Short mmCIF file of C-alpha atoms in Angstrom, two decimals:
data_model
loop_
_atom_site.label_atom_id
_atom_site.label_comp_id
_atom_site.label_asym_id
_atom_site.label_seq_id
_atom_site.Cartn_x
_atom_site.Cartn_y
_atom_site.Cartn_z
CA MET A 1 -3.69 -24.05 -49.34
CA ASN A 2 -2.47 -20.58 -50.23
CA GLN A 3 -4.72 -17.59 -49.66
CA SER A 4 -4.17 -14.43 -51.69
CA MET A 5 -5.26 -11.00 -50.48
CA ASN A 6 -6.35 -8.01 -52.59
CA THR A 7 -4.04 -5.09 -51.94
CA SER A 8 -5.48 -2.56 -54.39
CA LEU A 9 -8.88 -1.57 -52.99
CA ASN A 10 -10.25 1.78 -54.06
CA GLY A 11 -11.76 4.30 -51.66
CA ASP A 12 -15.41 3.43 -52.36
CA GLN A 13 -14.90 -0.30 -51.85
CA LEU A 14 -12.91 0.20 -48.64
CA ALA A 15 -15.50 2.64 -47.26
CA ASN A 16 -18.31 0.22 -48.11
CA ASP A 17 -16.43 -2.57 -46.29
CA ILE A 18 -15.91 -0.41 -43.21
CA TRP A 19 -19.55 0.74 -43.13
CA ALA A 20 -20.73 -2.85 -43.61
CA MET A 21 -18.65 -3.97 -40.62
CA LEU A 22 -20.10 -1.11 -38.56
CA GLY A 23 -23.70 -1.81 -39.63
CA ALA A 24 -24.10 1.24 -41.91
CA THR A 25 -26.38 1.09 -44.99
CA SER A 26 -24.76 3.59 -47.29
CA ALA A 27 -21.36 4.49 -48.74
CA VAL A 28 -19.55 7.68 -49.58
CA ALA A 29 -18.39 8.56 -53.03
CA ASP A 30 -14.76 9.42 -53.61
CA ASN A 31 -14.02 13.10 -52.98
CA THR A 32 -12.34 13.36 -56.37
CA THR A 33 -15.18 11.85 -58.44
CA VAL A 34 -17.53 13.55 -60.92
CA ALA A 35 -19.97 16.19 -59.65
CA ALA A 36 -23.64 15.27 -59.10
CA PRO A 37 -25.93 15.51 -62.14
CA ASP A 38 -28.59 17.55 -60.38
CA ASN A 39 -29.53 19.15 -57.09
CA GLN A 40 -31.71 16.21 -56.03
CA THR A 41 -28.79 13.77 -56.29
CA ASN A 42 -26.59 16.13 -54.28
CA ALA A 43 -29.25 16.34 -51.57
CA VAL A 44 -29.47 12.54 -51.38
CA LYS A 45 -25.68 12.23 -51.08
CA GLN A 46 -25.55 14.92 -48.41
CA SER A 47 -28.24 13.02 -46.49
CA GLU A 48 -26.23 9.80 -46.81
CA MET A 49 -23.09 11.59 -45.65
CA SER A 50 -24.88 12.76 -42.51
CA ASN A 51 -25.75 9.13 -41.65
CA ILE A 52 -22.14 7.88 -41.67
CA PRO A 53 -21.18 6.50 -38.25
CA ASP A 54 -18.59 8.55 -36.41
CA LEU A 55 -16.35 5.50 -36.01
CA ALA A 56 -16.24 4.85 -39.76
CA THR A 57 -15.36 8.49 -40.37
CA GLU A 58 -12.58 8.25 -37.80
CA ILE A 59 -11.19 5.06 -39.41
CA LEU A 60 -11.17 6.63 -42.87
CA SER A 61 -9.53 9.75 -41.45
CA LYS A 62 -6.76 7.68 -39.84
CA LEU A 63 -6.33 5.76 -43.10
CA GLU A 64 -5.82 8.98 -45.05
CA GLN A 65 -3.30 10.15 -42.45
CA LYS A 66 -1.35 6.88 -42.82
CA LYS A 67 -1.33 7.23 -46.61
CA GLU A 68 -0.09 10.81 -46.38
CA THR A 69 2.65 9.78 -43.92
CA ALA A 70 3.80 6.92 -46.18
CA ALA A 71 3.72 9.22 -49.22
CA ALA A 72 5.85 11.78 -47.38
CA HIS A 73 8.48 9.13 -46.55
CA LEU A 74 8.53 7.81 -50.12
CA GLY A 75 8.39 11.19 -51.83
CA ILE A 76 5.22 10.38 -53.81
CA SER A 77 1.63 11.57 -53.74
CA ALA A 78 -0.92 10.08 -51.35
CA ALA A 79 -3.04 8.94 -54.32
CA GLU A 80 -0.26 6.55 -55.36
CA VAL A 81 -0.32 4.74 -52.02
CA GLU A 82 -2.60 1.72 -52.13
CA THR A 83 -4.71 0.39 -49.26
CA MET A 84 -4.32 -3.11 -47.85
CA PRO A 85 -6.93 -4.18 -45.27
CA PHE A 86 -5.52 -6.65 -42.76
CA ASP A 87 -7.80 -7.90 -40.00
CA LEU A 88 -6.19 -10.59 -37.85
CA THR A 89 -9.17 -10.46 -35.53
CA ALA A 90 -11.38 -12.01 -38.21
CA LEU A 91 -8.89 -14.87 -38.62
CA GLU A 92 -8.73 -15.43 -34.88
CA GLN A 93 -12.49 -15.50 -34.52
CA ALA A 94 -13.04 -17.91 -37.43
CA GLY A 95 -10.14 -20.30 -36.89
CA ILE A 96 -6.89 -21.12 -35.12
CA PHE A 97 -3.20 -20.97 -36.00
CA LEU A 98 -1.70 -24.44 -35.70
CA ASN A 99 1.63 -26.23 -36.07
CA ILE A 100 2.56 -29.92 -36.07
CA ASP A 101 5.64 -30.67 -33.97
CA ALA A 102 7.18 -34.05 -34.85
CA THR A 103 10.16 -34.63 -32.55
CA GLY A 104 12.59 -37.51 -32.19
CA PHE A 105 12.43 -38.78 -35.78
CA SER A 106 15.96 -37.64 -36.64
CA VAL A 107 17.33 -40.72 -34.85
CA LEU A 108 16.03 -42.91 -37.66
CA SER A 109 18.88 -41.92 -40.02
CA ARG A 110 22.47 -40.74 -39.69
CA GLN A 111 25.08 -39.34 -42.05
CA LEU A 112 28.10 -41.64 -42.53
CA ASP A 113 31.73 -40.67 -43.07
CA TRP A 114 33.73 -41.65 -46.18
CA GLN A 115 36.22 -43.72 -44.22
CA SER A 116 33.44 -45.97 -42.91
CA LEU A 117 32.56 -46.62 -46.55
CA GLY A 118 36.19 -47.48 -47.38
CA ILE A 119 36.73 -44.37 -49.48
CA GLU A 120 39.79 -42.16 -49.09
CA LEU A 121 39.18 -38.73 -50.66
CA PRO A 122 42.06 -36.62 -51.98
CA LYS A 123 43.38 -34.16 -49.42
CA GLU A 124 43.17 -31.19 -51.77
CA GLN A 125 39.89 -31.73 -53.60
CA ALA A 126 38.27 -29.00 -55.66
CA VAL A 127 34.70 -30.20 -55.13
CA HIS A 128 33.14 -30.90 -51.74
CA LEU A 129 31.44 -34.27 -51.63
CA SER A 130 28.99 -34.99 -48.81
CA PRO A 131 28.80 -38.58 -47.57
CA PRO A 132 25.46 -40.35 -47.88
CA ARG A 133 22.93 -40.94 -45.08
CA THR A 134 21.86 -44.35 -43.91
CA GLY A 135 18.77 -45.55 -42.14
CA LEU A 136 19.29 -46.93 -38.65
CA LEU A 137 16.29 -49.26 -38.81
CA PRO A 138 15.20 -51.63 -41.55
CA ASP A 139 12.93 -49.93 -44.08
CA ASN A 140 9.91 -52.04 -43.15
CA TYR A 141 10.16 -50.58 -39.60
CA ARG A 142 11.58 -47.12 -40.33
CA LYS A 143 9.18 -46.03 -43.06
CA PRO A 144 5.96 -46.58 -41.02
CA LEU A 145 7.40 -44.32 -38.31
CA GLN A 146 8.28 -41.61 -40.82
CA ARG A 147 4.95 -42.12 -42.59
CA ALA A 148 3.08 -41.23 -39.38
CA ALA A 149 4.86 -37.86 -39.13
CA SER A 150 4.30 -37.20 -42.84
CA ARG A 151 0.61 -38.01 -42.47
CA ALA A 152 0.21 -35.47 -39.67
CA HIS A 153 1.96 -32.76 -41.71
CA ASN A 154 -0.08 -33.64 -44.80
CA ALA A 155 -3.30 -33.31 -42.79
CA LEU A 156 -2.22 -29.83 -41.69
CA ASP A 157 -1.40 -28.86 -45.28
CA ARG A 158 -4.71 -30.25 -46.56
CA TYR A 159 -7.04 -28.40 -44.18
CA SER A 160 -5.10 -25.21 -43.46
CA PHE A 161 -4.39 -21.94 -45.23
CA ARG A 162 -1.09 -20.20 -45.64
CA PHE A 163 -1.01 -16.40 -45.43
CA ALA A 164 2.30 -14.90 -46.50
CA LEU A 165 1.45 -11.66 -44.70
CA CYS A 166 0.67 -13.55 -41.48
CA GLU A 167 3.98 -15.39 -41.76
CA THR A 168 5.72 -12.04 -42.09
CA VAL A 169 3.88 -10.63 -39.08
CA LEU A 170 4.38 -13.76 -36.96
CA GLY A 171 8.00 -14.16 -38.07
CA SER A 172 7.54 -17.89 -38.76
CA SER A 173 6.19 -20.11 -41.53
CA GLU A 174 5.53 -23.07 -39.24
CA TYR A 175 2.03 -22.06 -38.22
CA ARG A 176 -0.90 -22.52 -40.59
CA TRP A 177 -4.43 -21.21 -40.20
CA ILE A 178 -7.22 -23.79 -39.90
CA PRO A 179 -10.85 -22.63 -39.95
CA PHE A 180 -12.99 -24.05 -37.19
CA THR A 181 -15.26 -25.60 -39.80
CA ALA A 182 -12.40 -27.82 -41.02
CA PHE A 183 -10.89 -28.61 -37.64
CA GLU A 184 -13.01 -31.72 -37.02
CA ALA A 185 -11.83 -33.35 -40.26
CA PHE A 186 -8.23 -32.37 -39.49
CA GLU A 187 -8.52 -33.80 -36.01
CA LYS A 188 -9.61 -37.17 -37.41
CA GLU A 189 -6.61 -37.25 -39.76
CA PHE A 190 -4.31 -36.24 -36.92
CA ALA A 191 -5.70 -39.00 -34.68
CA ALA A 192 -5.14 -41.52 -37.48
CA ALA A 193 -1.51 -40.35 -37.74
CA LEU A 194 -1.08 -40.89 -34.00
CA GLU A 195 -2.51 -44.39 -34.30
CA THR A 196 -0.12 -45.14 -37.16
CA LEU A 197 2.80 -43.96 -35.04
CA ALA A 198 1.68 -46.06 -32.08
CA ARG A 199 1.41 -49.21 -34.22
CA ALA A 200 4.81 -48.60 -35.82
CA LYS A 201 6.48 -48.04 -32.44
CA THR A 202 4.87 -51.20 -31.04
CA SER A 203 6.12 -53.21 -34.01
CA VAL A 204 9.68 -51.93 -33.55
CA ILE A 205 9.70 -52.59 -29.81
CA GLU A 206 8.29 -56.10 -30.13
CA ASN A 207 10.83 -57.08 -32.82
CA TYR A 208 13.77 -55.06 -31.50
CA ASP A 209 16.12 -58.04 -30.98
CA GLU A 210 15.46 -59.29 -34.50
CA ILE A 211 16.05 -55.76 -35.84
CA LEU A 212 19.42 -55.58 -34.07
CA GLU A 213 20.54 -58.87 -35.62
CA THR A 214 19.45 -57.71 -39.07
CA LEU A 215 21.28 -54.39 -38.68
CA ARG A 216 24.39 -56.08 -37.34
CA GLY A 217 24.52 -58.39 -40.37
CA THR A 218 23.90 -55.51 -42.77
CA PHE A 219 26.55 -53.31 -41.14
CA ARG A 220 29.06 -56.19 -41.15
CA GLN A 221 28.49 -56.77 -44.86
CA LEU A 222 28.87 -53.04 -45.52
CA ALA A 223 32.02 -52.90 -43.35
CA THR A 224 33.51 -55.89 -45.21
CA ASP A 225 32.96 -54.22 -48.59
CA SER A 226 34.38 -50.97 -47.22
CA ALA A 227 37.45 -52.78 -45.86
CA ASP A 228 38.11 -54.33 -49.25
CA ARG A 229 37.87 -50.94 -50.96
CA LEU A 230 39.99 -49.25 -48.31
CA ALA A 231 42.65 -51.98 -48.54
CA ALA A 232 42.82 -51.44 -52.27
CA THR A 233 43.11 -47.67 -51.79
CA VAL A 234 45.84 -47.60 -49.10
CA LYS A 235 48.17 -50.39 -50.21
CA ASP A 236 51.31 -48.67 -49.00
CA GLU A 237 50.05 -48.15 -45.44
CA PRO A 238 49.51 -50.83 -42.76
CA PHE A 239 45.85 -51.84 -42.48
CA ASP A 240 44.16 -54.28 -40.07
CA ARG A 241 41.11 -55.50 -41.94
CA ASP A 242 39.38 -57.33 -39.04
CA GLU A 243 39.85 -54.44 -36.63
CA PHE A 244 38.40 -52.06 -39.20
CA ILE A 245 35.32 -54.27 -39.69
CA ASN A 246 34.71 -54.74 -35.96
CA THR A 247 35.19 -51.04 -35.22
CA THR A 248 32.88 -49.98 -38.05
CA VAL A 249 30.15 -52.41 -36.97
CA ALA A 250 30.44 -51.32 -33.32
CA ARG A 251 30.21 -47.63 -34.26
CA ALA A 252 27.20 -48.29 -36.46
CA MET A 253 25.41 -50.28 -33.77
CA GLN A 254 25.98 -47.47 -31.29
CA MET A 255 24.01 -45.16 -33.59
CA VAL A 256 20.93 -47.42 -33.52
CA PRO A 257 18.24 -45.75 -31.34
CA PRO A 258 17.46 -47.73 -28.17
CA VAL A 259 13.97 -48.85 -27.21
CA ALA A 260 13.48 -45.98 -24.72
CA VAL A 261 14.22 -43.39 -27.41
CA ILE A 262 11.78 -44.99 -29.82
CA ARG A 263 9.07 -45.41 -27.19
CA ASP A 264 9.36 -42.04 -25.42
CA GLY A 265 11.36 -39.82 -27.75
CA MET A 266 9.24 -39.99 -30.90
CA ARG A 267 6.21 -37.74 -30.45
CA ILE A 268 3.78 -35.88 -32.66
CA LYS A 269 2.16 -32.87 -31.01
CA MET A 270 -0.43 -30.38 -32.09
CA ARG A 271 0.63 -26.86 -31.11
CA PRO A 272 -2.15 -24.25 -31.41
CA LYS A 273 -1.38 -20.56 -31.09
CA VAL A 274 -3.60 -17.57 -30.42
CA ILE A 275 -2.68 -14.03 -31.38
CA LEU A 276 -2.27 -11.21 -28.92
CA LEU A 277 -2.95 -8.13 -30.99
CA GLY A 278 -1.30 -4.81 -30.32
CA SER A 279 -4.71 -3.21 -29.96
CA GLU A 280 -5.58 -5.80 -27.30
CA MET A 281 -2.33 -5.11 -25.47
CA ARG A 282 -3.00 -1.37 -25.60
CA ALA A 283 -6.56 -1.99 -24.43
CA GLU A 284 -5.24 -4.18 -21.63
CA GLN A 285 -2.72 -1.48 -20.70
CA THR A 286 -5.56 1.03 -20.68
CA ARG A 287 -7.66 -1.26 -18.49
CA ALA A 288 -4.69 -1.86 -16.20
CA ALA A 289 -4.06 1.88 -15.94
CA LYS A 290 -7.75 2.47 -15.27
CA LEU A 291 -7.78 -0.30 -12.67
CA GLU A 292 -4.64 1.13 -11.07
CA LEU A 293 -6.26 4.57 -10.98
CA GLU A 294 -9.42 3.09 -9.46
CA THR A 295 -7.29 1.19 -6.95
CA GLN A 296 -5.41 4.35 -6.02
CA THR A 297 -8.68 6.25 -5.74
CA THR A 298 -10.14 3.49 -3.56
CA ASN A 299 -7.01 3.36 -1.40
CA ARG A 300 -7.04 7.12 -1.08
CA ALA A 301 -10.71 7.05 -0.11
CA GLN A 302 -10.05 4.26 2.39
CA THR A 303 -7.14 6.24 3.82
CA GLU A 304 -9.33 9.32 4.15
CA ILE A 305 -12.06 7.24 5.77
CA ALA A 306 -9.52 5.70 8.16
CA ILE A 307 -8.19 9.17 9.02
CA GLU A 308 -11.74 10.43 9.55
CA ILE A 309 -12.58 7.44 11.76
CA GLU A 310 -9.38 7.95 13.76
CA ALA A 311 -10.15 11.66 14.13
CA GLN A 312 -13.70 10.90 15.25
CA LYS A 313 -12.33 8.32 17.68
CA GLU A 314 -9.87 10.83 19.13
CA ILE A 315 -12.62 13.45 19.38
CA ALA A 316 -14.87 10.94 21.15
CA GLU A 317 -12.03 9.99 23.52
CA ILE A 318 -11.37 13.66 24.25
CA LYS A 319 -15.07 14.22 24.90
CA VAL A 320 -15.24 11.19 27.19
CA LYS A 321 -12.08 12.26 29.00
CA THR A 322 -13.35 15.83 29.34
CA ALA A 323 -16.73 14.61 30.57
CA PHE A 324 -15.00 12.28 33.04
CA GLU A 325 -12.77 15.08 34.30
CA ASP A 326 -15.76 17.44 34.56
CA GLU A 327 -17.73 14.80 36.45
CA LYS A 328 -14.73 14.14 38.66
CA ARG A 329 -14.33 17.85 39.41
CA GLU A 330 -18.07 18.09 40.06
CA GLN A 331 -17.92 15.11 42.43
CA GLU A 332 -14.90 16.60 44.20
CA LEU A 333 -16.72 19.92 44.54
CA LYS A 334 -19.84 18.17 45.84
CA GLU A 335 -17.69 16.20 48.29
CA ARG A 336 -16.03 19.39 49.49
CA ILE A 337 -19.42 21.05 49.95
CA ARG A 338 -20.69 17.95 51.79
CA GLN A 339 -17.63 17.96 54.07
CA ILE A 340 -18.12 21.68 54.74
CA LYS A 341 -21.76 21.00 55.63
CA ILE A 342 -20.76 18.07 57.85
CA GLU A 343 -18.15 20.19 59.61
CA ALA A 344 -20.69 22.96 60.08
CA VAL A 345 -23.23 20.50 61.52
CA LYS A 346 -20.55 19.02 63.77
CA ARG A 347 -19.61 22.44 65.00
CA GLU A 348 -23.25 23.22 65.70
CA MET A 349 -23.72 19.88 67.46
CA GLU A 350 -20.54 20.36 69.45
CA ALA A 351 -21.69 23.82 70.36
CA SER A 352 -24.99 22.40 71.64
CA ILE A 353 -23.64 19.21 73.20
CA SER A 354 -20.49 20.60 74.84
CA PRO A 355 -22.37 22.10 77.86
CA LEU A 356 -24.20 18.81 78.34
CA LYS A 357 -20.98 16.84 78.17
CA GLU A 358 -19.35 19.21 80.61
CA GLY A 359 -22.31 18.80 82.96
CA LEU A 360 -22.12 15.02 82.75
CA ASP A 361 -18.40 15.08 83.33
CA GLN A 362 -18.81 17.40 86.28
CA LEU A 363 -21.66 15.30 87.75
CA ASN A 364 -19.68 12.10 87.38
CA SER A 365 -16.57 13.74 88.85
CA THR A 366 -18.49 15.20 91.81
CA ILE A 367 -20.08 11.85 92.66
CA TYR A 368 -16.71 10.13 92.30
CA GLU A 369 -14.96 12.62 94.60
CA ALA A 370 -17.78 12.47 97.15
CA ALA A 371 -17.71 8.67 97.14
CA LYS A 372 -13.94 8.67 97.71
CA GLU A 373 -14.31 11.04 100.70
CA MET A 374 -17.03 8.84 102.20
CA ALA A 375 -14.89 5.75 101.62
CA GLU A 376 -11.96 7.35 103.45
CA LYS A 377 -14.19 8.27 106.41
CA LEU A 378 -15.65 4.76 106.55
CA ASN A 379 -12.27 3.00 106.45
CA ASP A 380 -11.57 3.13 110.17
CA SER A 381 -15.10 3.93 111.40
CA LYS A 382 -17.17 1.35 113.27
CA PHE A 383 -20.44 3.17 112.55
CA VAL A 384 -21.84 5.37 109.87
CA PRO A 385 -21.77 9.06 110.73
CA GLY A 386 -25.03 10.88 110.30
CA GLY A 387 -23.41 13.46 108.00
CA THR A 388 -22.09 10.74 105.73
CA ALA A 389 -25.50 9.09 105.50
CA LYS A 390 -27.16 12.42 104.79
CA ARG A 391 -24.61 13.22 102.05
CA ALA A 392 -25.23 9.83 100.46
CA ARG A 393 -29.00 10.45 100.36
CA GLU A 394 -28.51 13.96 98.84
CA MET A 395 -26.06 12.60 96.28
CA TYR A 396 -28.67 10.05 95.13
CA ARG A 397 -31.41 12.70 94.84
CA TRP A 398 -29.04 15.07 92.95
CA PHE A 399 -27.94 12.37 90.46
CA LYS A 400 -31.53 11.26 89.89
CA LEU A 401 -32.46 14.82 88.96
CA MET A 402 -29.41 15.24 86.64
CA ASN A 403 -29.40 11.74 85.03
CA PHE A 404 -31.11 12.80 81.72
CA THR A 405 -28.95 10.31 79.76
CA GLY A 406 -30.47 7.35 81.62
CA ASP A 407 -27.26 5.89 83.11
CA ALA A 408 -28.81 2.86 84.85
CA GLU A 409 -25.61 1.41 86.32
CA VAL A 410 -24.61 4.50 88.35
CA GLU A 411 -28.22 5.11 89.35
CA THR A 412 -28.53 1.49 90.60
CA VAL A 413 -25.47 1.66 92.85
CA LEU A 414 -26.54 5.09 94.14
CA ALA A 415 -30.03 3.73 94.86
CA GLU A 416 -28.48 0.89 96.86
CA LEU A 417 -26.33 3.44 98.74
CA ASN A 418 -29.41 5.60 99.40
CA LYS A 419 -31.29 2.54 100.69
CA ILE A 420 -28.56 1.74 103.21
CA ALA A 421 -28.18 5.40 104.24
CA SER A 422 -31.94 5.77 104.73
CA ARG A 423 -32.15 2.94 107.30
CA ASP A 424 -32.08 3.55 110.97
CA ALA A 425 -28.63 4.34 112.35
CA LYS A 426 -28.77 1.28 114.57
CA THR A 427 -29.47 -1.12 111.71
CA ARG A 428 -26.92 0.14 109.18
CA THR A 429 -23.30 -0.90 109.46
CA ALA A 430 -20.14 0.81 108.28
CA ALA A 431 -19.08 -2.30 106.29
CA GLU A 432 -22.15 -2.47 104.09
CA MET A 433 -22.03 1.31 103.74
CA LYS A 434 -18.38 1.03 102.68
CA GLU A 435 -19.26 -1.69 100.18
CA ALA A 436 -22.01 0.46 98.62
CA VAL A 437 -19.67 3.47 98.41
CA ASP A 438 -16.98 1.34 96.68
CA ALA A 439 -19.59 0.20 94.15
CA VAL A 440 -20.37 3.87 93.40
CA ILE A 441 -16.64 4.58 92.94
CA VAL A 442 -16.31 1.66 90.51
CA ALA A 443 -19.41 2.69 88.51
CA THR A 444 -18.34 6.33 88.21
CA SER A 445 -14.81 5.25 87.15
CA LYS A 446 -16.27 3.08 84.40
CA ARG A 447 -18.50 5.94 83.31
CA ALA A 448 -15.52 8.32 83.17
CA ARG A 449 -13.58 5.86 80.96
CA LYS A 450 -16.65 5.47 78.73
CA LEU A 451 -16.96 9.23 78.27
CA LEU A 452 -13.23 9.49 77.46
CA LYS A 453 -13.50 6.75 74.81
CA THR A 454 -16.51 8.47 73.23
CA GLU A 455 -14.54 11.71 72.95
CA GLN A 456 -11.62 9.85 71.31
CA LEU A 457 -13.95 8.23 68.72
CA ASP A 458 -15.51 11.59 67.98
CA ALA A 459 -12.05 13.04 67.47
CA LEU A 460 -11.05 10.19 65.11
CA GLU A 461 -14.28 10.57 63.12
CA LEU A 462 -13.67 14.30 62.79
#
């Protein structure tokens, strides 16, 4: 089917079409038409003009600009330039561009050369003569295959439309436009063509050996006739008739398509095509640019947020570090104050305890020295002198008065010494007195070592 398109629309008709597509209810009269008959008509037209959609006005304005541009290039007036509406979007929404691709059918025939036909053409001929073509399958097998491809193409021609302008725009005449309303009927015809092809291919494959024998006999008969004609043409040159026949038959049989080519190579495909309009590409470019801008804006915002988070993190770390250092300095200051207080208390305690320690040391030293003197006097004595016994009793009374620390060990040995010294001179012996004095010496020595160790521990603690 061929579809013609009106290319000479006037301004009123085009405006009405545009407003109808945009949903408007009124049209604009041509600016160059006759004036209104009365004021009421002018008022109505002015009211209608005010209701024109902005988009329709913009389209008409662009149309006038295109006409003026074309007129300037052609050197004519804008009024001489006609308007041709062309809306591919309407075609795309109501139908589909389609092509039938029949591949592999060229193997069913082949062009022969004149020599194979036994014809020797003159070397300097004035007219070019093309050799004939021959089918490579018997007609009862070849024609059903070709008929399937023809049926598919005929179905496309029957249900499709051909737009010359679309062919110019698309740059190809292969694609035809089928409305969606006719596609179901076309699809049935196309399926029938595929079934025809399948049956024809099955028939060829099942009878392939018989086909080869038929072709071989046909080619041999043709080669024999050609050999007779060639022998009559080239009488003066040597010619091997049998070799020519065998060679011609072999070459012809090599041109016969094999089973694999017939089964897999012959196909009929339906190739639909959709149109990517320039406006859609520009819209897509606009969307892509907008998306890119949004992506950049989002990335920039994310970067700013990341920077802000990092800054807040650094500020928080600085605050924590500062607080830790402040707390550390505060703890160090408190520790220094505590140590100062401890040292002050120690000094006060040492100031109060030192006289007591000196007294204890002196008491322990005095008792120790006195005990050593008594021990020396008792070494060679057979009795206890009265002065020694008296000194022992006084030493016990003195220690008992001064023993405010409660040293039980020294007091016990001194009490034992006092007990022996207090007995009657006749009943006490120098040996037991010496033993008691030695016990006092041992106890005071231990006490002296204990006091020395206490002073060392105090020094280490300080």
